[in-house]
Amino acid sequence: MSIVLLMIIMIGGIVSVDNSFRQLNKIEDKMALGYYKITKSLYEVYICGEKLYVDKEKVKDKYMSIKNNIDIFIKDVQNKNEFFDK
């Protein structure tokens, strides 16, 4: 729990210092962490000055695929446990 809290504080600190530095020097360039919405499903994400494009629909499809695989795995494990309990 404390590690998660420290990570949140660290990311908040990085974003805060980056925003302050960019405002002070009137820099409109890439941010350390941030994102812009380009279209309904396309986002431009900045991580440490690198620009990435993320398609929300592709991420959702991949998430659902992984979720379905995990659900199948859990059902298989439960069925095998029932088999071995008999």
mmCIF file of N, CA, C and O in Angstrom:
data_model
loop_
_atom_site.group_PDB
_atom_site.id
_atom_site.type_symbol
_atom_site.label_atom_id
_atom_site.label_comp_id
_atom_site.label_asym_id
_atom_site.label_seq_id
_atom_site.Cartn_x
_atom_site.Cartn_y
_atom_site.Cartn_z
ATOM 1 N N MET A 1 0.820 -1.192 0.000
ATOM 2 C CA MET A 1 0.000 0.000 0.000
ATOM 3 C C MET A 1 0.865 1.257 0.000
ATOM 4 O O MET A 1 0.571 2.218 -0.699
ATOM 5 N N SER A 2 1.941 1.224 0.779
ATOM 6 C CA SER A 2 2.804 2.401 0.858
ATOM 7 C C SER A 2 3.566 2.626 -0.454
ATOM 8 O O SER A 2 3.831 3.769 -0.815
ATOM 9 N N ILE A 3 3.880 1.546 -1.160
ATOM 10 C CA ILE A 3 4.581 1.685 -2.442
ATOM 11 C C ILE A 3 3.674 2.375 -3.461
ATOM 12 O O ILE A 3 4.118 3.251 -4.203
ATOM 13 N N VAL A 4 2.402 2.007 -3.476
ATOM 14 C CA VAL A 4 1.451 2.647 -4.390
ATOM 15 C C VAL A 4 1.320 4.126 -4.049
ATOM 16 O O VAL A 4 1.310 4.983 -4.933
ATOM 17 N N LEU A 5 1.230 4.448 -2.762
ATOM 18 C CA LEU A 5 1.135 5.835 -2.332
ATOM 19 C C LEU A 5 2.376 6.622 -2.737
ATOM 20 O O LEU A 5 2.276 7.753 -3.229
ATOM 21 N N LEU A 6 3.558 6.031 -2.564
ATOM 22 C CA LEU A 6 4.796 6.698 -2.966
ATOM 23 C C LEU A 6 4.849 6.934 -4.474
ATOM 24 O O LEU A 6 5.313 7.981 -4.925
ATOM 25 N N MET A 7 4.369 5.976 -5.261
ATOM 26 C CA MET A 7 4.349 6.138 -6.719
ATOM 27 C C MET A 7 3.415 7.283 -7.116
ATOM 28 O O MET A 7 3.744 8.079 -7.991
ATOM 29 N N ILE A 8 2.257 7.365 -6.467
ATOM 30 C CA ILE A 8 1.315 8.443 -6.768
ATOM 31 C C ILE A 8 1.923 9.793 -6.419
ATOM 32 O O ILE A 8 1.821 10.756 -7.194
ATOM 33 N N ILE A 9 2.573 9.882 -5.270
ATOM 34 C CA ILE A 9 3.221 11.130 -4.860
ATOM 35 C C ILE A 9 4.346 11.481 -5.820
ATOM 36 O O ILE A 9 4.510 12.651 -6.204
ATOM 37 N N MET A 10 5.135 10.496 -6.263
ATOM 38 C CA MET A 10 6.237 10.745 -7.183
ATOM 39 C C MET A 10 5.721 11.272 -8.526
ATOM 40 O O MET A 10 6.233 12.257 -9.057
ATOM 41 N N ILE A 11 4.688 10.629 -9.061
ATOM 42 C CA ILE A 11 4.142 11.066 -10.352
ATOM 43 C C ILE A 11 3.535 12.460 -10.215
ATOM 44 O O ILE A 11 3.727 13.316 -11.085
ATOM 45 N N GLY A 12 2.829 12.703 -9.137
ATOM 46 C CA GLY A 12 2.276 14.041 -8.901
ATOM 47 C C GLY A 12 3.364 15.092 -8.800
ATOM 48 O O GLY A 12 3.217 16.207 -9.319
ATOM 49 N N GLY A 13 4.465 14.762 -8.148
ATOM 50 C CA GLY A 13 5.589 15.687 -8.039
ATOM 51 C C GLY A 13 6.238 15.974 -9.385
ATOM 52 O O GLY A 13 6.560 17.125 -9.691
ATOM 53 N N ILE A 14 6.424 14.946 -10.184
ATOM 54 C CA ILE A 14 7.020 15.126 -11.515
ATOM 55 C C ILE A 14 6.140 16.032 -12.367
ATOM 56 O O ILE A 14 6.631 16.963 -13.023
ATOM 57 N N VAL A 15 4.841 15.786 -12.364
ATOM 58 C CA VAL A 15 3.916 16.597 -13.156
ATOM 59 C C VAL A 15 3.903 18.036 -12.663
ATOM 60 O O VAL A 15 3.928 18.990 -13.453
ATOM 61 N N SER A 16 3.882 18.218 -11.351
ATOM 62 C CA SER A 16 3.851 19.560 -10.774
ATOM 63 C C SER A 16 5.107 20.355 -11.111
ATOM 64 O O SER A 16 5.025 21.517 -11.538
ATOM 65 N N VAL A 17 6.274 19.760 -10.941
ATOM 66 C CA VAL A 17 7.530 20.442 -11.246
ATOM 67 C C VAL A 17 7.635 20.731 -12.738
ATOM 68 O O VAL A 17 8.051 21.824 -13.147
ATOM 69 N N ASP A 18 7.228 19.787 -13.573
ATOM 70 C CA ASP A 18 7.282 19.986 -15.024
ATOM 71 C C ASP A 18 6.380 21.146 -15.444
ATOM 72 O O ASP A 18 6.789 22.003 -16.228
ATOM 73 N N ASN A 19 5.148 21.175 -14.923
ATOM 74 C CA ASN A 19 4.235 22.269 -15.275
ATOM 75 C C ASN A 19 4.770 23.620 -14.812
ATOM 76 O O ASN A 19 4.703 24.604 -15.550
ATOM 77 N N SER A 20 5.305 23.674 -13.614
ATOM 78 C CA SER A 20 5.865 24.928 -13.094
ATOM 79 C C SER A 20 7.042 25.388 -13.935
ATOM 80 O O SER A 20 7.157 26.576 -14.276
ATOM 81 N N PHE A 21 7.938 24.482 -14.278
ATOM 82 C CA PHE A 21 9.108 24.813 -15.084
ATOM 83 C C PHE A 21 8.699 25.323 -16.465
ATOM 84 O O PHE A 21 9.215 26.306 -16.969
ATOM 85 N N ARG A 22 7.717 24.649 -17.076
ATOM 86 C CA ARG A 22 7.284 25.046 -18.420
ATOM 87 C C ARG A 22 6.568 26.395 -18.387
ATOM 88 O O ARG A 22 6.721 27.200 -19.287
ATOM 89 N N GLN A 23 5.792 26.673 -17.343
ATOM 90 C CA GLN A 23 5.129 27.967 -17.235
ATOM 91 C C GLN A 23 6.132 29.078 -16.967
ATOM 92 O O GLN A 23 6.014 30.171 -17.525
ATOM 93 N N LEU A 24 7.108 28.827 -16.115
ATOM 94 C CA LEU A 24 8.109 29.829 -15.776
ATOM 95 C C LEU A 24 8.925 30.232 -16.992
ATOM 96 O O LEU A 24 9.218 31.407 -17.204
ATOM 97 N N ASN A 25 9.294 29.251 -17.821
ATOM 98 C CA ASN A 25 10.125 29.521 -19.001
ATOM 99 C C ASN A 25 9.316 29.691 -20.284
ATOM 100 O O ASN A 25 9.887 29.793 -21.363
ATOM 101 N N LYS A 26 7.979 29.694 -20.161
ATOM 102 C CA LYS A 26 7.071 29.860 -21.298
ATOM 103 C C LYS A 26 7.377 28.866 -22.415
ATOM 104 O O LYS A 26 7.499 29.220 -23.584
ATOM 105 N N ILE A 27 7.517 27.603 -22.020
ATOM 106 C CA ILE A 27 7.798 26.522 -22.961
ATOM 107 C C ILE A 27 6.478 25.844 -23.321
ATOM 108 O O ILE A 27 5.720 25.446 -22.448
ATOM 109 N N GLU A 28 6.213 25.694 -24.597
ATOM 110 C CA GLU A 28 5.002 25.028 -25.064
ATOM 111 C C GLU A 28 5.323 23.661 -25.657
ATOM 112 O O GLU A 28 4.534 23.100 -26.400
ATOM 113 N N ASP A 29 6.482 23.113 -25.353
ATOM 114 C CA ASP A 29 6.947 21.855 -25.936
ATOM 115 C C ASP A 29 6.346 20.668 -25.198
ATOM 116 O O ASP A 29 5.438 20.810 -24.385
ATOM 117 N N LYS A 30 6.861 19.486 -25.462
ATOM 118 C CA LYS A 30 6.368 18.244 -24.876
ATOM 119 C C LYS A 30 6.458 18.278 -23.353
ATOM 120 O O LYS A 30 7.378 18.834 -22.784
ATOM 121 N N MET A 31 5.484 17.624 -22.728
ATOM 122 C CA MET A 31 5.444 17.538 -21.274
ATOM 123 C C MET A 31 6.131 16.253 -20.806
ATOM 124 O O MET A 31 6.349 15.339 -21.596
ATOM 125 N N ALA A 32 6.441 16.182 -19.513
ATOM 126 C CA ALA A 32 7.014 14.957 -18.949
ATOM 127 C C ALA A 32 5.961 13.863 -18.931
ATOM 128 O O ALA A 32 6.207 12.735 -19.340
ATOM 129 N N LEU A 33 4.764 14.180 -18.468
ATOM 130 C CA LEU A 33 3.640 13.248 -18.446
ATOM 131 C C LEU A 33 2.385 14.018 -18.832
ATOM 132 O O LEU A 33 2.132 15.093 -18.318
ATOM 133 N N GLY A 34 1.612 13.452 -19.726
ATOM 134 C CA GLY A 34 0.369 14.109 -20.102
ATOM 135 C C GLY A 34 -0.240 13.480 -21.336
ATOM 136 O O GLY A 34 0.336 12.564 -21.930
ATOM 137 N N TYR A 35 -1.409 13.968 -21.707
ATOM 138 C CA TYR A 35 -2.078 13.452 -22.898
ATOM 139 C C TYR A 35 -2.981 14.523 -23.491
ATOM 140 O O TYR A 35 -3.382 15.475 -22.816
ATOM 141 N N TYR A 36 -3.247 14.389 -24.781
ATOM 142 C CA TYR A 36 -4.198 15.227 -25.500
ATOM 143 C C TYR A 36 -5.133 14.317 -26.283
ATOM 144 O O TYR A 36 -4.706 13.339 -26.870
ATOM 145 N N LYS A 37 -6.399 14.678 -26.295
ATOM 146 C CA LYS A 37 -7.381 13.918 -27.064
ATOM 147 C C LYS A 37 -7.398 14.484 -28.480
ATOM 148 O O LYS A 37 -7.686 15.657 -28.677
ATOM 149 N N ILE A 38 -7.073 13.630 -29.463
ATOM 150 C CA ILE A 38 -7.044 14.065 -30.855
ATOM 151 C C ILE A 38 -8.411 13.852 -31.500
ATOM 152 O O ILE A 38 -8.985 14.769 -32.075
ATOM 153 N N THR A 39 -8.911 12.626 -31.439
ATOM 154 C CA THR A 39 -10.249 12.309 -31.928
ATOM 155 C C THR A 39 -10.996 11.590 -30.816
ATOM 156 O O THR A 39 -10.507 11.497 -29.695
ATOM 157 N N LYS A 40 -12.171 11.047 -31.166
ATOM 158 C CA LYS A 40 -12.983 10.362 -30.163
ATOM 159 C C LYS A 40 -12.255 9.187 -29.529
ATOM 160 O O LYS A 40 -12.395 8.923 -28.345
ATOM 161 N N SER A 41 -11.439 8.478 -30.312
ATOM 162 C CA SER A 41 -10.778 7.286 -29.773
ATOM 163 C C SER A 41 -9.251 7.341 -29.865
ATOM 164 O O SER A 41 -8.594 6.395 -29.469
ATOM 165 N N LEU A 42 -8.675 8.433 -30.354
ATOM 166 C CA LEU A 42 -7.221 8.527 -30.507
ATOM 167 C C LEU A 42 -6.665 9.576 -29.550
ATOM 168 O O LEU A 42 -7.135 10.711 -29.512
ATOM 169 N N TYR A 43 -5.665 9.154 -28.774
ATOM 170 C CA TYR A 43 -5.024 10.039 -27.801
ATOM 171 C C TYR A 43 -3.542 10.146 -28.106
ATOM 172 O O TYR A 43 -2.915 9.190 -28.552
ATOM 173 N N GLU A 44 -2.978 11.323 -27.828
ATOM 174 C CA GLU A 44 -1.545 11.543 -27.931
ATOM 175 C C GLU A 44 -1.020 11.589 -26.496
ATOM 176 O O GLU A 44 -1.415 12.455 -25.712
ATOM 177 N N VAL A 45 -0.143 10.643 -26.138
ATOM 178 C CA VAL A 45 0.347 10.512 -24.771
ATOM 179 C C VAL A 45 1.819 10.891 -24.741
ATOM 180 O O VAL A 45 2.604 10.449 -25.574
ATOM 181 N N TYR A 46 2.181 11.733 -23.762
ATOM 182 C CA TYR A 46 3.576 12.122 -23.557
ATOM 183 C C TYR A 46 4.112 11.439 -22.315
ATOM 184 O O TYR A 46 3.530 11.544 -21.238
ATOM 185 N N ILE A 47 5.226 10.720 -22.478
ATOM 186 C CA ILE A 47 5.900 10.082 -21.348
ATOM 187 C C ILE A 47 7.376 10.415 -21.463
ATOM 188 O O ILE A 47 8.046 9.973 -22.392
ATOM 189 N N CYS A 48 7.869 11.211 -20.530
ATOM 190 C CA CYS A 48 9.281 11.624 -20.491
ATOM 191 C C CYS A 48 9.720 12.224 -21.833
ATOM 192 O O CYS A 48 10.805 11.926 -22.333
ATOM 193 N N GLY A 49 8.892 13.054 -22.430
ATOM 194 C CA GLY A 49 9.243 13.729 -23.665
ATOM 195 C C GLY A 49 8.988 12.933 -24.926
ATOM 196 O O GLY A 49 9.113 13.450 -26.025
ATOM 197 N N GLU A 50 8.630 11.675 -24.801
ATOM 198 C CA GLU A 50 8.334 10.845 -25.978
ATOM 199 C C GLU A 50 6.840 10.912 -26.267
ATOM 200 O O GLU A 50 6.017 10.887 -25.375
ATOM 201 N N LYS A 51 6.514 10.980 -27.550
ATOM 202 C CA LYS A 51 5.122 11.073 -27.980
ATOM 203 C C LYS A 51 4.639 9.707 -28.448
ATOM 204 O O LYS A 51 5.268 9.063 -29.276
ATOM 205 N N LEU A 52 3.518 9.238 -27.889
ATOM 206 C CA LEU A 52 2.905 7.972 -28.276
ATOM 207 C C LEU A 52 1.460 8.227 -28.677
ATOM 208 O O LEU A 52 0.792 9.083 -28.108
ATOM 209 N N TYR A 53 0.999 7.473 -29.659
ATOM 210 C CA TYR A 53 -0.405 7.563 -30.062
ATOM 211 C C TYR A 53 -1.119 6.303 -29.599
ATOM 212 O O TYR A 53 -0.663 5.201 -29.866
ATOM 213 N N VAL A 54 -2.218 6.469 -28.893
ATOM 214 C CA VAL A 54 -2.957 5.351 -28.317
ATOM 215 C C VAL A 54 -4.380 5.385 -28.863
ATOM 216 O O VAL A 54 -5.069 6.407 -28.754
ATOM 217 N N ASP A 55 -4.797 4.253 -29.440
ATOM 218 C CA ASP A 55 -6.167 4.117 -29.921
ATOM 219 C C ASP A 55 -6.987 3.432 -28.841
ATOM 220 O O ASP A 55 -6.711 2.292 -28.465
ATOM 221 N N LYS A 56 -7.976 4.134 -28.335
ATOM 222 C CA LYS A 56 -8.799 3.652 -27.225
ATOM 223 C C LYS A 56 -9.499 2.342 -27.578
ATOM 224 O O LYS A 56 -9.606 1.444 -26.735
ATOM 225 N N GLU A 57 -9.961 2.208 -28.799
ATOM 226 C CA GLU A 57 -10.675 0.996 -29.206
ATOM 227 C C GLU A 57 -9.743 -0.225 -29.218
ATOM 228 O O GLU A 57 -10.139 -1.309 -28.799
ATOM 229 N N LYS A 58 -8.507 -0.046 -29.687
ATOM 230 C CA LYS A 58 -7.550 -1.159 -29.694
ATOM 231 C C LYS A 58 -7.199 -1.581 -28.275
ATOM 232 O O LYS A 58 -7.061 -2.775 -27.993
ATOM 233 N N VAL A 59 -7.047 -0.613 -27.392
ATOM 234 C CA VAL A 59 -6.739 -0.921 -25.994
ATOM 235 C C VAL A 59 -7.912 -1.677 -25.366
ATOM 236 O O VAL A 59 -7.717 -2.664 -24.657
ATOM 237 N N LYS A 60 -9.132 -1.227 -25.648
ATOM 238 C CA LYS A 60 -10.318 -1.896 -25.108
ATOM 239 C C LYS A 60 -10.423 -3.318 -25.637
ATOM 240 O O LYS A 60 -10.729 -4.248 -24.881
ATOM 241 N N ASP A 61 -10.163 -3.529 -26.947
ATOM 242 C CA ASP A 61 -10.211 -4.876 -27.521
ATOM 243 C C ASP A 61 -9.172 -5.791 -26.877
ATOM 244 O O ASP A 61 -9.458 -6.942 -26.551
ATOM 245 N N LYS A 62 -7.965 -5.281 -26.682
ATOM 246 C CA LYS A 62 -6.896 -6.073 -26.061
ATOM 247 C C LYS A 62 -7.252 -6.411 -24.614
ATOM 248 O O LYS A 62 -7.047 -7.529 -24.154
ATOM 249 N N TYR A 63 -7.808 -5.436 -23.896
ATOM 250 C CA TYR A 63 -8.222 -5.663 -22.504
ATOM 251 C C TYR A 63 -9.285 -6.766 -22.433
ATOM 252 O O TYR A 63 -9.215 -7.645 -21.580
ATOM 253 N N MET A 64 -10.281 -6.691 -23.310
ATOM 254 C CA MET A 64 -11.343 -7.703 -23.307
ATOM 255 C C MET A 64 -10.790 -9.083 -23.653
ATOM 256 O O MET A 64 -11.222 -10.087 -23.078
ATOM 257 N N SER A 65 -9.832 -9.145 -24.567
ATOM 258 C CA SER A 65 -9.213 -10.415 -24.925
ATOM 259 C C SER A 65 -8.488 -11.029 -23.722
ATOM 260 O O SER A 65 -8.647 -12.219 -23.431
ATOM 261 N N ILE A 66 -7.719 -10.212 -23.031
ATOM 262 C CA ILE A 66 -6.988 -10.689 -21.849
ATOM 263 C C ILE A 66 -7.976 -11.103 -20.758
ATOM 264 O O ILE A 66 -7.808 -12.145 -20.112
ATOM 265 N N LYS A 67 -9.026 -10.303 -20.553
ATOM 266 C CA LYS A 67 -10.034 -10.625 -19.538
ATOM 267 C C LYS A 67 -10.716 -11.953 -19.848
ATOM 268 O O LYS A 67 -10.909 -12.785 -18.952
ATOM 269 N N ASN A 68 -11.063 -12.176 -21.110
ATOM 270 C CA ASN A 68 -11.701 -13.438 -21.489
ATOM 271 C C ASN A 68 -10.767 -14.625 -21.267
ATOM 272 O O ASN A 68 -11.196 -15.678 -20.795
ATOM 273 N N ASN A 69 -9.485 -14.472 -21.599
ATOM 274 C CA ASN A 69 -8.512 -15.547 -21.368
ATOM 275 C C ASN A 69 -8.368 -15.862 -19.891
ATOM 276 O O ASN A 69 -8.261 -17.032 -19.497
ATOM 277 N N ILE A 70 -8.371 -14.837 -19.056
ATOM 278 C CA ILE A 70 -8.267 -15.053 -17.611
ATOM 279 C C ILE A 70 -9.514 -15.752 -17.088
ATOM 280 O O ILE A 70 -9.424 -16.662 -16.255
ATOM 281 N N ASP A 71 -10.685 -15.342 -17.577
ATOM 282 C CA ASP A 71 -11.935 -15.997 -17.153
ATOM 283 C C ASP A 71 -11.933 -17.476 -17.533
ATOM 284 O O ASP A 71 -12.339 -18.331 -16.732
ATOM 285 N N ILE A 72 -11.485 -17.788 -18.743
ATOM 286 C CA ILE A 72 -11.401 -19.186 -19.183
ATOM 287 C C ILE A 72 -10.429 -19.964 -18.302
ATOM 288 O O ILE A 72 -10.709 -21.089 -17.882
ATOM 289 N N PHE A 73 -9.282 -19.356 -17.991
ATOM 290 C CA PHE A 73 -8.291 -20.002 -17.130
ATOM 291 C C PHE A 73 -8.866 -20.295 -15.751
ATOM 292 O O PHE A 73 -8.688 -21.389 -15.203
ATOM 293 N N ILE A 74 -9.579 -19.334 -15.181
ATOM 294 C CA ILE A 74 -10.170 -19.530 -13.847
ATOM 295 C C ILE A 74 -11.202 -20.645 -13.874
ATOM 296 O O ILE A 74 -11.253 -21.486 -12.967
ATOM 297 N N LYS A 75 -12.031 -20.692 -14.922
ATOM 298 C CA LYS A 75 -13.023 -21.764 -15.036
ATOM 299 C C LYS A 75 -12.344 -23.122 -15.173
ATOM 300 O O LYS A 75 -12.782 -24.107 -14.578
ATOM 301 N N ASP A 76 -11.257 -23.199 -15.953
ATOM 302 C CA ASP A 76 -10.521 -24.455 -16.097
ATOM 303 C C ASP A 76 -9.938 -24.913 -14.764
ATOM 304 O O ASP A 76 -9.993 -26.100 -14.426
ATOM 305 N N VAL A 77 -9.378 -23.984 -14.013
ATOM 306 C CA VAL A 77 -8.803 -24.325 -12.711
ATOM 307 C C VAL A 77 -9.896 -24.805 -11.765
ATOM 308 O O VAL A 77 -9.710 -25.784 -11.044
ATOM 309 N N GLN A 78 -11.038 -24.140 -11.770
ATOM 310 C CA GLN A 78 -12.142 -24.561 -10.909
ATOM 311 C C GLN A 78 -12.642 -25.949 -11.306
ATOM 312 O O GLN A 78 -12.929 -26.776 -10.438
ATOM 313 N N ASN A 79 -12.739 -26.224 -12.592
ATOM 314 C CA ASN A 79 -13.189 -27.538 -13.052
ATOM 315 C C ASN A 79 -12.189 -28.622 -12.670
ATOM 316 O O ASN A 79 -12.578 -29.723 -12.287
ATOM 317 N N LYS A 80 -10.901 -28.334 -12.781
ATOM 318 C CA LYS A 80 -9.888 -29.322 -12.396
ATOM 319 C C LYS A 80 -9.895 -29.560 -10.905
ATOM 320 O O LYS A 80 -9.693 -30.680 -10.460
ATOM 321 N N ASN A 81 -10.113 -28.509 -10.124
ATOM 322 C CA ASN A 81 -10.206 -28.693 -8.671
ATOM 323 C C ASN A 81 -11.392 -29.561 -8.305
ATOM 324 O O ASN A 81 -11.301 -30.400 -7.417
ATOM 325 N N GLU A 82 -12.515 -29.366 -8.997
ATOM 326 C CA GLU A 82 -13.687 -30.232 -8.752
ATOM 327 C C GLU A 82 -13.382 -31.656 -9.131
ATOM 328 O O GLU A 82 -13.808 -32.591 -8.455
ATOM 329 N N PHE A 83 -12.647 -31.868 -10.209
ATOM 330 C CA PHE A 83 -12.284 -33.216 -10.650
ATOM 331 C C PHE A 83 -11.381 -33.902 -9.624
ATOM 332 O O PHE A 83 -11.575 -35.062 -9.295
ATOM 333 N N PHE A 84 -10.382 -33.176 -9.080
ATOM 334 C CA PHE A 84 -9.443 -33.775 -8.138
ATOM 335 C C PHE A 84 -10.069 -33.958 -6.752
ATOM 336 O O PHE A 84 -9.614 -34.788 -5.980
ATOM 337 N N ASP A 85 -11.082 -33.179 -6.423
ATOM 338 C CA ASP A 85 -11.737 -33.315 -5.114
ATOM 339 C C ASP A 85 -12.567 -34.587 -5.043
ATOM 340 O O ASP A 85 -12.833 -35.074 -3.956
ATOM 341 N N LYS A 86 -12.982 -35.147 -6.167
ATOM 342 C CA LYS A 86 -13.853 -36.338 -6.168
ATOM 343 C C LYS A 86 -13.102 -37.578 -5.875
ATOM 344 O O LYS A 86 -12.180 -38.028 -5.776
#
